[in-house]
Amino acid sequence: MADDLTTTAPNTWCPGCGNFGIYNALRKAVHGLGEKNIPKDTLAHVTGIGCHGKIFDYIGLSGFAALHGRALATAQGIQLSNPGLKVIVNVGDGDTMGEGLEHVIFSAKRNADMAVILHDNGVYALTTGQVTPLSEKGFRGPSTPGGNPEEPLNPLVMMLEAGATFVARGYSGKTDHLAELIVRAVMHEGFAFIDCLQPCVSFNNTYERYNRITELMDRPPAGFDEALSIARRKDKLALGVFYDVKKPPHHRELQGERNPARDSQSRQERLGRIRKLHGV
Amino acid sequence: MFSIAEDVFTFLVGGKAGEGVKKAGSVAARIFTGLGRDIFQLDEYESLIRGGHNFSVVSTAPREISSHYLHADLAVALDRRSYEKHAGHIRPGGLIVANSDAMGEGSWDGIRIPLTSKAKGIPNPELRMGVGAVAILAAALGLAKNEFLELVRAEYPRDIENNTLYGASIYDVAQPLLGSRFRLERGNSARPIVGGSEAVALGAYAAGLDIFFAYPMTPSSTLLHFLASKSGQLGVTVMHPESEVAVINMAVGATYAGARAMLGTSGGGFGLMAEGISFAGMAESPLLCFYAQRSGPSTGAATLHEQSDLRFVVSAGHGEFPRIVASPSDVREAYTLAAEMMALVWEFQTPGILLTEKHLAESTMSVSLDYDAAANAAPVMHTGDGYLRYRDTPDGISPLVFPPSRAMNKWTSHEHEESGVYSEKEETLVKMHDKRRRKGDALVNRLKTMKTVNVSGTGPVIVTYGSTTMMVREALIAGKLNAKIVQPVYLEPFPVWEMEKYNREKAVVVEQSSTGVFAIYLKEKAGISASSVILKYDGHPFDPDELAGKLRGVL
């Protein structure tokens, strides 16, 4: 559909790429947010580096194509500086659970106010398919031709343990559901994390497996402990919201209602305050 | 033969960390400024929390003074180690007083005051030592006892009763031994005492600072702590995140939102930021960095002074993009330079690094800041329709919009079209590389309209930079020497147009590195061949007396 979210950048995702599903869900979500009085002009779209990162060029949103692994840090800098903006961060599992692990853990710990969509395809696809921190043991890629010797991390468990106040799992093959999750994540005041399962047709084609073992939760887990135990399951991958609680967001705890970009003092005010400090 | 200016009086107090040494130095500074005199205070400490050796030296004169002196007129040693370190650095006519209870075995020469035993019965006796040192100074200067006790009440408000009790007892012991030994001429200065880091913070604030990011690293933490404590008073958000990598990526994000951002760090921290500097260069982020050097390389000596990172700062970050690097000589210049650099980074949308050293970052001096002279950040903003974030312009500078905006506003770390969308096309690469290069040319042209080099005095040429300049100034006074001090403030772009004129002179270069980093840089950039290079790299700033001796040999 051509609308004001369409850009002229030529699309270079592989035909059948899971990213198309996420892209369509994001478009739908942006329209949905518009209907809830969150216009797209107030969205700040931040991306990392990888196949996921191309979404930055394909959707007509303002924002920042940040460094590999560092999107969450740049996103926090934006959000703290103008908490009136709604920050949506699209990142990859290689980029954010590897290079940038410290940033995703700390954003969750802080309850930084943003919505994070992890394009979880289990490979560094753009660099031809190496293993990521979420790849299963035994995964064969160009850097682990003999099979990955390591066990994977579990992003949902890590986010729950780190203090994320909204944790969900989606699937690029279920775009309407994913769009709903994205809207909820953006509307959530605090750190919202969506682990989005995504097949990679070129290096890790999990369509058949995910179609078989993903299952929409019929009710949200009863609390933190049940959320953790469902998140740990590998035989069935539950889709939906695992955890959703209200806690003060970081920007409010750090600077109250102050909006650094909007509330910047005038020059006169600044010189006055400096003089007062020095008693002159 | 010492070269010490006649009108200078130096007080030194040394002891273990946890004995209130630095505080005693600060209180001494207030005694001197109360007499209308100016001061320079240097605090030296080790990388530990208790024990070790700390000392505070306060030099004072009835005129502007730009350095400490290590030869004290009055030294107070709170323990044996301090005595050993400083007894050999007493000016002729000066005195060393030691805590007779902490001297242990072995003979020693000096005035004996039982500081520890006089504190028996008072809670936290180690903490009282600093008060004792101030009492000794007060007596030696001929301050009346009640004046001294009033000072103690004002400066040591926690547990006033015990502090005044202890202070009075030490004063009474010191009075007959060295009472009124030194008469200090009054001055008519009312200059406040300001530290180098504070001046940088306030200069950046005057120019528009809204948000500051830093990870603690000596000696840049002083600025972090200052801004954090003044966050509410000034209205600046202060964020201490998980690492230096977080710091720089957050700060770049902040500039996207239109907030004036600054970060603070030291050597190893800046090393972690190298990718972020390249990021700021490509994304065209107006990022101001405060970099306070310490002894390196690597972890080095955290609390010690050195000036060896120049090459690193002017080149860190892969790829080609303009950057601004400048280094202030003293506290007054730190204020105006910080403001000027904040304005420049917003004018040119490129990273700038204010480079300084432990000596300036953590020393304090009497100074009247030129508050109104601070520049103001005023970026070029887009008006009308047809916005392109990276619009190609003759000077390479693209007008900005801040979010939220109707206009599409894409910033990026990738090579890009004018719209901010990724590009690999040959013609786009050429266009954008040229744009960044032209921005660099525009920056040079801008610098040509500004004062980028300080020149003072007449005589043979000394080229120096950063806080070393202060020591050179005082060394010339102390040694009664004449020289022309040439101090480039801006190091990148390097003011070749101003500095070239010295490439036919015999120039003495003074710097605190071991390989003559600055001397090599001067040769490369402006063809200046140093006739001699005076180096000091033992972790401490030059003492004017020591430097005067070395200069005398080569001027």
Short mmCIF file of N, CA, C and O in Angstrom, two decimals, chain A residues 4 7 9 39-45 48-49 56-68 70 73-74 76-78 80-82 85 102-103 106-107 110 250 254-255 258 260-261 263-265 267 269-271 273-275 277-278 280, chain B residues 194 198 202 205-206 208-211 226 230 232-239 241-243 245-246 249-250 252-254 256-259 275 279 283 335 369 371-372 374-376 403-414 420-422:
data_model
loop_
_atom_site.label_atom_id
_atom_site.label_comp_id
_atom_site.label_asym_id
_atom_site.label_seq_id
_atom_site.Cartn_x
_atom_site.Cartn_y
_atom_site.Cartn_z
N ASP A 4 1.92 7.71 3.17
CA ASP A 4 3.05 8.58 3.51
C ASP A 4 4.14 7.84 4.29
O ASP A 4 5.10 8.44 4.73
N THR A 7 8.65 4.82 1.07
CA THR A 7 9.82 5.57 0.62
C THR A 7 10.23 5.08 -0.76
O THR A 7 9.71 4.07 -1.24
N ALA A 9 13.33 4.20 -1.49
CA ALA A 9 14.55 3.39 -1.43
C ALA A 9 14.27 2.00 -2.00
O ALA A 9 13.29 1.36 -1.62
N PRO A 39 0.77 10.83 16.56
CA PRO A 39 1.08 11.02 15.13
C PRO A 39 2.51 10.59 14.82
O PRO A 39 3.38 10.60 15.69
N LYS A 40 2.75 10.22 13.57
CA LYS A 40 4.07 9.68 13.22
C LYS A 40 5.18 10.69 13.39
O LYS A 40 6.34 10.32 13.57
N ASP A 41 4.85 11.99 13.35
CA ASP A 41 5.88 13.01 13.54
C ASP A 41 6.54 12.93 14.91
O ASP A 41 7.66 13.40 15.08
N THR A 42 5.81 12.37 15.88
CA THR A 42 6.38 12.30 17.23
C THR A 42 7.13 11.00 17.47
O THR A 42 7.61 10.76 18.58
N LEU A 43 7.20 10.15 16.43
CA LEU A 43 7.94 8.90 16.56
C LEU A 43 9.40 9.12 16.20
O LEU A 43 9.70 9.83 15.23
N ALA A 44 10.31 8.52 16.98
CA ALA A 44 11.73 8.53 16.65
C ALA A 44 12.12 7.08 16.40
O ALA A 44 12.05 6.26 17.31
N HIS A 45 12.48 6.77 15.17
CA HIS A 45 12.77 5.39 14.75
C HIS A 45 14.28 5.17 14.75
O HIS A 45 15.01 5.82 14.00
N GLY A 48 19.59 -0.59 14.31
CA GLY A 48 20.98 -1.01 14.40
C GLY A 48 21.49 -1.35 13.01
O GLY A 48 20.96 -0.88 12.00
N ILE A 49 22.51 -2.20 12.95
CA ILE A 49 23.10 -2.57 11.66
C ILE A 49 22.91 -4.07 11.44
O ILE A 49 23.23 -4.88 12.30
N PHE A 56 15.04 1.01 8.24
CA PHE A 56 15.18 2.46 8.42
C PHE A 56 14.90 3.21 7.11
O PHE A 56 14.23 4.25 7.09
N ASP A 57 15.40 2.66 6.00
CA ASP A 57 15.22 3.30 4.70
C ASP A 57 13.86 3.01 4.08
O ASP A 57 13.41 3.76 3.22
N TYR A 58 13.22 1.91 4.51
CA TYR A 58 12.02 1.48 3.82
C TYR A 58 10.74 2.08 4.39
O TYR A 58 9.67 1.96 3.80
N ILE A 59 10.85 2.70 5.56
CA ILE A 59 9.65 3.28 6.17
C ILE A 59 9.86 4.78 6.36
O ILE A 59 10.94 5.24 6.73
N GLY A 60 8.83 5.55 6.04
CA GLY A 60 8.92 7.00 6.10
C GLY A 60 8.78 7.54 7.50
O GLY A 60 7.80 8.25 7.83
N LEU A 61 9.75 7.24 8.34
CA LEU A 61 9.76 7.78 9.70
C LEU A 61 11.08 8.49 9.94
O LEU A 61 12.12 8.06 9.44
N SER A 62 11.05 9.57 10.70
CA SER A 62 12.29 10.25 11.09
C SER A 62 12.99 9.42 12.15
O SER A 62 12.35 8.67 12.89
N GLY A 63 14.29 9.55 12.23
CA GLY A 63 15.00 8.80 13.25
C GLY A 63 16.48 8.70 12.97
O GLY A 63 17.05 9.53 12.25
N PHE A 64 17.11 7.67 13.53
CA PHE A 64 18.56 7.54 13.49
C PHE A 64 18.98 6.11 13.18
O PHE A 64 18.60 5.19 13.90
N ALA A 65 19.73 5.93 12.09
CA ALA A 65 20.34 4.63 11.80
C ALA A 65 21.66 4.61 12.57
O ALA A 65 22.64 5.25 12.17
N ALA A 66 21.66 3.92 13.69
CA ALA A 66 22.78 4.01 14.64
C ALA A 66 23.85 2.94 14.36
O ALA A 66 23.82 2.26 13.35
N LEU A 67 24.79 2.81 15.31
CA LEU A 67 25.90 1.87 15.13
C LEU A 67 25.49 0.45 15.50
O LEU A 67 24.58 0.22 16.27
N HIS A 68 26.22 -0.50 14.98
CA HIS A 68 25.99 -1.91 15.27
C HIS A 68 26.04 -2.17 16.77
O HIS A 68 27.06 -1.92 17.41
N ARG A 70 24.58 -0.55 19.09
CA ARG A 70 24.48 0.65 19.93
C ARG A 70 23.17 1.41 19.77
O ARG A 70 23.01 2.47 20.36
N ALA A 73 21.56 2.64 22.98
CA ALA A 73 22.19 3.78 23.65
C ALA A 73 21.75 5.08 22.97
O ALA A 73 21.35 6.04 23.63
N THR A 74 21.83 5.11 21.63
CA THR A 74 21.40 6.30 20.89
C THR A 74 19.93 6.60 21.17
O THR A 74 19.55 7.75 21.38
N GLN A 76 18.20 5.91 23.85
CA GLN A 76 18.05 6.49 25.18
C GLN A 76 18.45 7.95 25.20
O GLN A 76 17.84 8.77 25.88
N GLY A 77 19.52 8.27 24.48
CA GLY A 77 19.97 9.66 24.40
C GLY A 77 18.87 10.54 23.83
O GLY A 77 18.61 11.65 24.31
N ILE A 78 18.19 10.03 22.78
CA ILE A 78 17.10 10.77 22.16
C ILE A 78 15.94 10.92 23.15
O ILE A 78 15.42 12.01 23.37
N LEU A 80 15.76 10.64 26.46
CA LEU A 80 16.01 11.48 27.63
C LEU A 80 15.97 12.95 27.25
O LEU A 80 15.49 13.78 28.02
N SER A 81 16.47 13.25 26.05
CA SER A 81 16.57 14.65 25.65
C SER A 81 15.23 15.25 25.27
O SER A 81 15.04 16.45 25.37
N ASN A 82 14.30 14.42 24.81
CA ASN A 82 12.94 14.89 24.56
C ASN A 82 11.98 13.75 24.87
O ASN A 82 11.62 12.97 23.98
N LEU A 85 8.96 12.50 22.73
CA LEU A 85 9.04 11.65 21.54
C LEU A 85 8.77 10.20 21.93
O LEU A 85 9.10 9.78 23.04
N GLU A 102 25.25 -5.00 26.74
CA GLU A 102 25.22 -4.13 27.92
C GLU A 102 24.08 -3.10 27.80
O GLU A 102 23.44 -2.76 28.78
N HIS A 103 23.82 -2.64 26.58
CA HIS A 103 22.83 -1.57 26.42
C HIS A 103 21.41 -2.07 26.59
O HIS A 103 20.57 -1.40 27.18
N PHE A 106 20.88 -2.79 30.34
CA PHE A 106 20.74 -1.57 31.14
C PHE A 106 19.49 -0.77 30.80
O PHE A 106 18.90 -0.15 31.69
N SER A 107 19.07 -0.78 29.54
CA SER A 107 17.82 -0.06 29.23
C SER A 107 16.65 -0.72 29.95
O SER A 107 15.74 -0.04 30.42
N ARG A 110 16.88 0.08 33.68
CA ARG A 110 16.45 1.45 33.95
C ARG A 110 14.97 1.68 33.72
O ARG A 110 14.44 2.71 34.12
N HIS A 250 12.51 5.66 33.43
CA HIS A 250 13.81 6.24 33.79
C HIS A 250 13.85 7.76 33.69
O HIS A 250 14.38 8.43 34.59
N LEU A 254 15.09 10.27 36.63
CA LEU A 254 16.34 11.00 36.47
C LEU A 254 16.14 12.51 36.48
O LEU A 254 16.91 13.24 37.09
N GLN A 255 15.12 13.00 35.77
CA GLN A 255 15.02 14.45 35.60
C GLN A 255 13.61 15.00 35.85
O GLN A 255 13.30 16.11 35.43
N ARG A 258 11.27 17.45 33.57
CA ARG A 258 12.10 18.29 32.71
C ARG A 258 12.28 17.66 31.33
O ARG A 258 12.50 16.46 31.21
N PRO A 260 14.82 18.29 28.45
CA PRO A 260 16.03 19.08 28.15
C PRO A 260 15.97 19.88 26.85
O PRO A 260 16.38 21.03 26.82
N ALA A 261 15.45 19.29 25.78
CA ALA A 261 15.43 20.01 24.50
C ALA A 261 14.39 21.13 24.54
O ALA A 261 14.65 22.25 24.11
N ASP A 263 12.88 22.51 27.32
CA ASP A 263 12.97 23.44 28.45
C ASP A 263 14.33 24.10 28.57
O ASP A 263 14.69 24.58 29.65
N SER A 264 15.08 24.17 27.50
CA SER A 264 16.41 24.77 27.54
C SER A 264 16.33 26.23 27.99
O SER A 264 15.54 27.01 27.47
N GLN A 265 17.14 26.62 29.00
CA GLN A 265 17.06 27.99 29.50
C GLN A 265 17.63 28.98 28.49
O GLN A 265 18.51 28.67 27.72
N ARG A 267 19.77 32.33 27.35
CA ARG A 267 21.14 32.75 27.66
C ARG A 267 21.16 33.63 28.90
O ARG A 267 22.00 33.48 29.79
N GLU A 269 19.09 33.71 31.37
CA GLU A 269 18.84 32.88 32.55
C GLU A 269 20.11 32.14 32.96
O GLU A 269 20.46 32.06 34.12
N ARG A 270 20.81 31.60 31.98
CA ARG A 270 22.03 30.84 32.26
C ARG A 270 23.10 31.71 32.90
O ARG A 270 23.70 31.32 33.91
N LEU A 271 23.34 32.89 32.33
CA LEU A 271 24.38 33.76 32.89
C LEU A 271 24.00 34.18 34.31
O LEU A 271 24.85 34.27 35.19
N ARG A 273 22.26 32.40 36.46
CA ARG A 273 22.49 31.28 37.37
C ARG A 273 23.97 31.08 37.67
O ARG A 273 24.35 30.72 38.78
N ILE A 274 24.82 31.31 36.68
CA ILE A 274 26.27 31.17 36.90
C ILE A 274 26.74 32.22 37.90
O ILE A 274 27.48 31.92 38.84
N ARG A 275 26.30 33.45 37.70
CA ARG A 275 26.71 34.53 38.61
C ARG A 275 26.25 34.23 40.03
O ARG A 275 26.97 34.46 40.99
N LEU A 277 25.76 31.37 41.36
CA LEU A 277 26.59 30.29 41.89
C LEU A 277 27.89 30.83 42.48
O LEU A 277 28.36 30.38 43.52
N HIS A 278 28.45 31.84 41.83
CA HIS A 278 29.73 32.40 42.28
C HIS A 278 29.56 33.58 43.21
O HIS A 278 30.54 34.17 43.64
N VAL A 280 28.44 36.55 42.57
CA VAL A 280 28.88 37.85 42.02
C VAL A 280 27.74 38.57 41.33
O VAL A 280 26.73 38.01 41.00
N VAL B 194 37.91 29.17 41.58
CA VAL B 194 37.20 28.31 40.62
C VAL B 194 38.15 27.22 40.14
O VAL B 194 39.34 27.48 39.93
N GLU B 198 35.20 22.96 36.75
CA GLU B 198 34.01 23.79 36.98
C GLU B 198 33.89 24.84 35.87
O GLU B 198 32.81 25.09 35.34
N LEU B 202 30.79 25.31 33.33
CA LEU B 202 30.01 26.55 33.29
C LEU B 202 30.09 27.22 31.92
O LEU B 202 29.12 27.82 31.47
N TYR B 205 27.78 25.37 29.78
CA TYR B 205 26.42 25.70 30.23
C TYR B 205 26.00 27.08 29.71
O TYR B 205 24.88 27.25 29.23
N ALA B 206 26.91 28.04 29.81
CA ALA B 206 26.60 29.39 29.33
C ALA B 206 26.21 29.35 27.86
O ALA B 206 25.32 30.07 27.41
N GLY B 208 24.79 26.90 26.32
CA GLY B 208 23.56 26.16 26.04
C GLY B 208 23.49 24.72 26.48
O GLY B 208 22.52 24.04 26.16
N LEU B 209 24.46 24.22 27.25
CA LEU B 209 24.45 22.81 27.66
C LEU B 209 23.13 22.42 28.32
O LEU B 209 22.66 23.09 29.23
N ASP B 210 22.51 21.33 27.84
CA ASP B 210 21.24 20.84 28.39
C ASP B 210 21.40 19.49 29.07
O ASP B 210 20.64 19.16 29.99
N ILE B 211 22.34 18.68 28.59
CA ILE B 211 22.45 17.31 29.10
C ILE B 211 23.90 16.86 29.02
O ILE B 211 24.61 17.14 28.04
N PHE B 226 30.77 17.73 39.75
CA PHE B 226 30.35 19.13 39.85
C PHE B 226 28.98 19.31 39.20
O PHE B 226 28.05 19.85 39.80
N LYS B 230 25.19 20.21 40.78
CA LYS B 230 24.54 21.48 40.41
C LYS B 230 23.39 21.26 39.41
O LYS B 230 22.84 22.22 38.87
N GLY B 232 20.26 20.46 39.53
CA GLY B 232 19.00 21.17 39.79
C GLY B 232 19.15 22.67 39.70
O GLY B 232 18.34 23.36 39.10
N GLN B 233 20.23 23.19 40.30
CA GLN B 233 20.45 24.64 40.31
C GLN B 233 20.58 25.21 38.91
O GLN B 233 20.13 26.31 38.62
N LEU B 234 21.30 24.48 38.06
CA LEU B 234 21.54 24.99 36.71
C LEU B 234 20.42 24.56 35.75
O LEU B 234 20.07 25.29 34.83
N GLY B 235 19.88 23.36 35.96
CA GLY B 235 18.90 22.83 35.01
C GLY B 235 19.60 22.07 33.90
O GLY B 235 19.39 22.34 32.72
N VAL B 236 20.47 21.15 34.29
CA VAL B 236 21.18 20.32 33.32
C VAL B 236 20.97 18.87 33.75
O VAL B 236 21.16 18.54 34.92
N THR B 237 20.55 18.01 32.83
CA THR B 237 20.41 16.59 33.15
C THR B 237 21.78 15.94 33.12
O THR B 237 22.56 16.19 32.20
N VAL B 238 22.10 15.15 34.14
CA VAL B 238 23.39 14.47 34.20
C VAL B 238 23.14 12.97 34.22
O VAL B 238 22.40 12.48 35.07
N MET B 239 23.74 12.27 33.27
CA MET B 239 23.51 10.83 33.13
C MET B 239 24.82 10.07 33.20
O MET B 239 25.74 10.34 32.42
N PRO B 241 25.94 6.43 32.61
CA PRO B 241 25.47 5.12 32.16
C PRO B 241 26.50 4.02 32.33
O PRO B 241 27.51 4.21 32.99
N GLU B 242 26.24 2.88 31.68
CA GLU B 242 27.00 1.65 31.92
C GLU B 242 28.43 1.62 31.38
O GLU B 242 29.20 0.77 31.81
N SER B 243 28.77 2.47 30.44
CA SER B 243 30.13 2.45 29.89
C SER B 243 30.36 3.70 29.05
O SER B 243 29.43 4.43 28.75
N VAL B 245 31.12 3.63 25.99
CA VAL B 245 30.48 3.42 24.69
C VAL B 245 29.03 3.90 24.77
O VAL B 245 28.52 4.53 23.85
N ALA B 246 28.37 3.60 25.88
CA ALA B 246 27.00 4.11 26.09
C ALA B 246 27.02 5.63 26.11
O ALA B 246 26.18 6.29 25.50
N ASN B 249 27.35 7.19 22.50
CA ASN B 249 26.19 6.91 21.65
C ASN B 249 24.93 7.62 22.16
O ASN B 249 24.09 8.05 21.38
N MET B 250 24.82 7.75 23.48
CA MET B 250 23.70 8.50 24.04
C MET B 250 23.83 9.99 23.70
O MET B 250 22.85 10.64 23.32
N VAL B 252 25.32 11.40 21.21
CA VAL B 252 25.00 11.64 19.79
C VAL B 252 23.48 11.64 19.60
O VAL B 252 22.92 12.50 18.92
N GLY B 253 22.80 10.67 20.25
CA GLY B 253 21.34 10.63 20.18
C GLY B 253 20.72 11.92 20.70
O GLY B 253 19.77 12.46 20.12
N ALA B 254 21.28 12.44 21.79
CA ALA B 254 20.76 13.67 22.38
C ALA B 254 20.78 14.82 21.37
O ALA B 254 19.85 15.62 21.30
N TYR B 256 20.49 14.67 18.18
CA TYR B 256 19.40 14.48 17.21
C TYR B 256 18.13 15.16 17.72
O TYR B 256 17.39 15.79 16.98
N ALA B 257 17.91 15.02 19.05
CA ALA B 257 16.70 15.58 19.64
C ALA B 257 16.80 17.10 19.80
O ALA B 257 15.84 17.73 20.23
N GLY B 258 17.96 17.67 19.50
CA GLY B 258 18.11 19.12 19.59
C GLY B 258 18.63 19.60 20.93
O GLY B 258 18.69 20.80 21.19
N ALA B 259 19.01 18.66 21.80
CA ALA B 259 19.57 19.08 23.10
C ALA B 259 21.07 19.32 22.94
O ALA B 259 21.74 18.59 22.23
N GLU B 275 34.95 4.78 17.92
CA GLU B 275 33.93 4.50 16.91
C GLU B 275 32.85 5.59 16.96
O GLU B 275 32.32 6.01 15.95
N PHE B 279 31.27 8.09 14.21
CA PHE B 279 29.80 8.14 14.11
C PHE B 279 29.35 9.61 14.08
O PHE B 279 28.57 10.03 13.21
N ALA B 283 27.43 11.20 10.94
CA ALA B 283 26.05 11.61 11.17
C ALA B 283 25.92 13.13 11.25
O ALA B 283 24.83 13.67 11.21
N TYR B 335 36.76 28.46 30.64
CA TYR B 335 35.37 28.90 30.57
C TYR B 335 35.01 29.40 29.18
O TYR B 335 34.06 28.92 28.55
N LEU B 369 36.04 35.13 36.03
CA LEU B 369 35.62 34.65 34.72
C LEU B 369 34.91 35.78 33.98
O LEU B 369 34.19 36.57 34.59
N TYR B 371 32.16 36.26 32.39
CA TYR B 371 30.90 35.54 32.20
C TYR B 371 30.21 35.86 30.87
O TYR B 371 29.78 34.96 30.16
N ASP B 372 30.11 37.16 30.57
CA ASP B 372 29.37 37.56 29.36
C ASP B 372 30.08 37.25 28.06
O ASP B 372 29.48 37.28 27.00
N ALA B 374 31.11 34.52 27.11
CA ALA B 374 30.82 33.17 26.62
C ALA B 374 30.00 33.24 25.35
O ALA B 374 29.01 33.95 25.26
N ALA B 375 30.41 32.45 24.34
CA ALA B 375 29.65 32.38 23.09
C ALA B 375 28.34 31.64 23.33
O ALA B 375 28.12 31.09 24.40
N ASN B 376 27.50 31.62 22.31
CA ASN B 376 26.19 30.97 22.43
C ASN B 376 25.95 30.07 21.22
O ASN B 376 26.14 30.51 20.08
N PRO B 403 13.23 17.20 16.09
CA PRO B 403 11.96 16.50 16.24
C PRO B 403 11.13 17.11 17.34
O PRO B 403 11.69 17.70 18.27
N PRO B 404 9.79 17.00 17.28
CA PRO B 404 9.02 16.36 16.22
C PRO B 404 8.93 17.28 14.99
O PRO B 404 8.87 18.49 15.11
N SER B 405 8.96 16.68 13.81
CA SER B 405 8.87 17.50 12.61
C SER B 405 8.00 16.81 11.58
O SER B 405 7.99 15.59 11.47
N ARG B 406 7.29 17.60 10.81
CA ARG B 406 6.54 17.11 9.68
C ARG B 406 7.55 16.59 8.65
O ARG B 406 7.37 15.52 8.07
N ALA B 407 8.63 17.35 8.49
CA ALA B 407 9.66 16.99 7.52
C ALA B 407 10.34 15.68 7.92
O ALA B 407 10.52 15.39 9.10
N MET B 408 10.70 14.89 6.94
CA MET B 408 11.43 13.65 7.17
C MET B 408 12.84 14.01 7.59
O MET B 408 13.54 14.73 6.91
N ASN B 409 13.25 13.51 8.75
CA ASN B 409 14.53 13.89 9.34
C ASN B 409 15.30 12.63 9.71
O ASN B 409 15.13 12.08 10.79
N LYS B 410 16.11 12.14 8.78
CA LYS B 410 16.84 10.89 9.01
C LYS B 410 18.33 11.18 9.20
O LYS B 410 18.99 11.67 8.30
N TRP B 411 18.84 10.81 10.37
CA TRP B 411 20.27 10.88 10.66
C TRP B 411 20.83 9.47 10.52
O TRP B 411 20.12 8.50 10.78
N THR B 412 22.11 9.35 10.17
CA THR B 412 22.60 8.00 9.93
C THR B 412 24.10 7.85 10.08
O THR B 412 24.85 8.83 9.90
N SER B 413 24.51 6.62 10.39
CA SER B 413 25.92 6.28 10.48
C SER B 413 26.45 5.76 9.13
O SER B 413 27.65 5.60 8.96
N HIS B 414 25.52 5.51 8.20
CA HIS B 414 25.91 5.01 6.88
C HIS B 414 26.29 6.15 5.97
O HIS B 414 25.89 7.29 6.19
N GLY B 420 19.35 11.15 3.75
CA GLY B 420 19.74 10.35 4.90
C GLY B 420 19.59 8.86 4.65
O GLY B 420 19.92 8.03 5.49
N VAL B 421 19.10 8.51 3.48
CA VAL B 421 18.93 7.09 3.12
C VAL B 421 20.28 6.53 2.64
O VAL B 421 21.08 7.25 2.05
N TYR B 422 20.52 5.27 2.91
CA TYR B 422 21.79 4.61 2.59
C TYR B 422 22.12 4.66 1.10
O TYR B 422 21.25 4.50 0.26
#
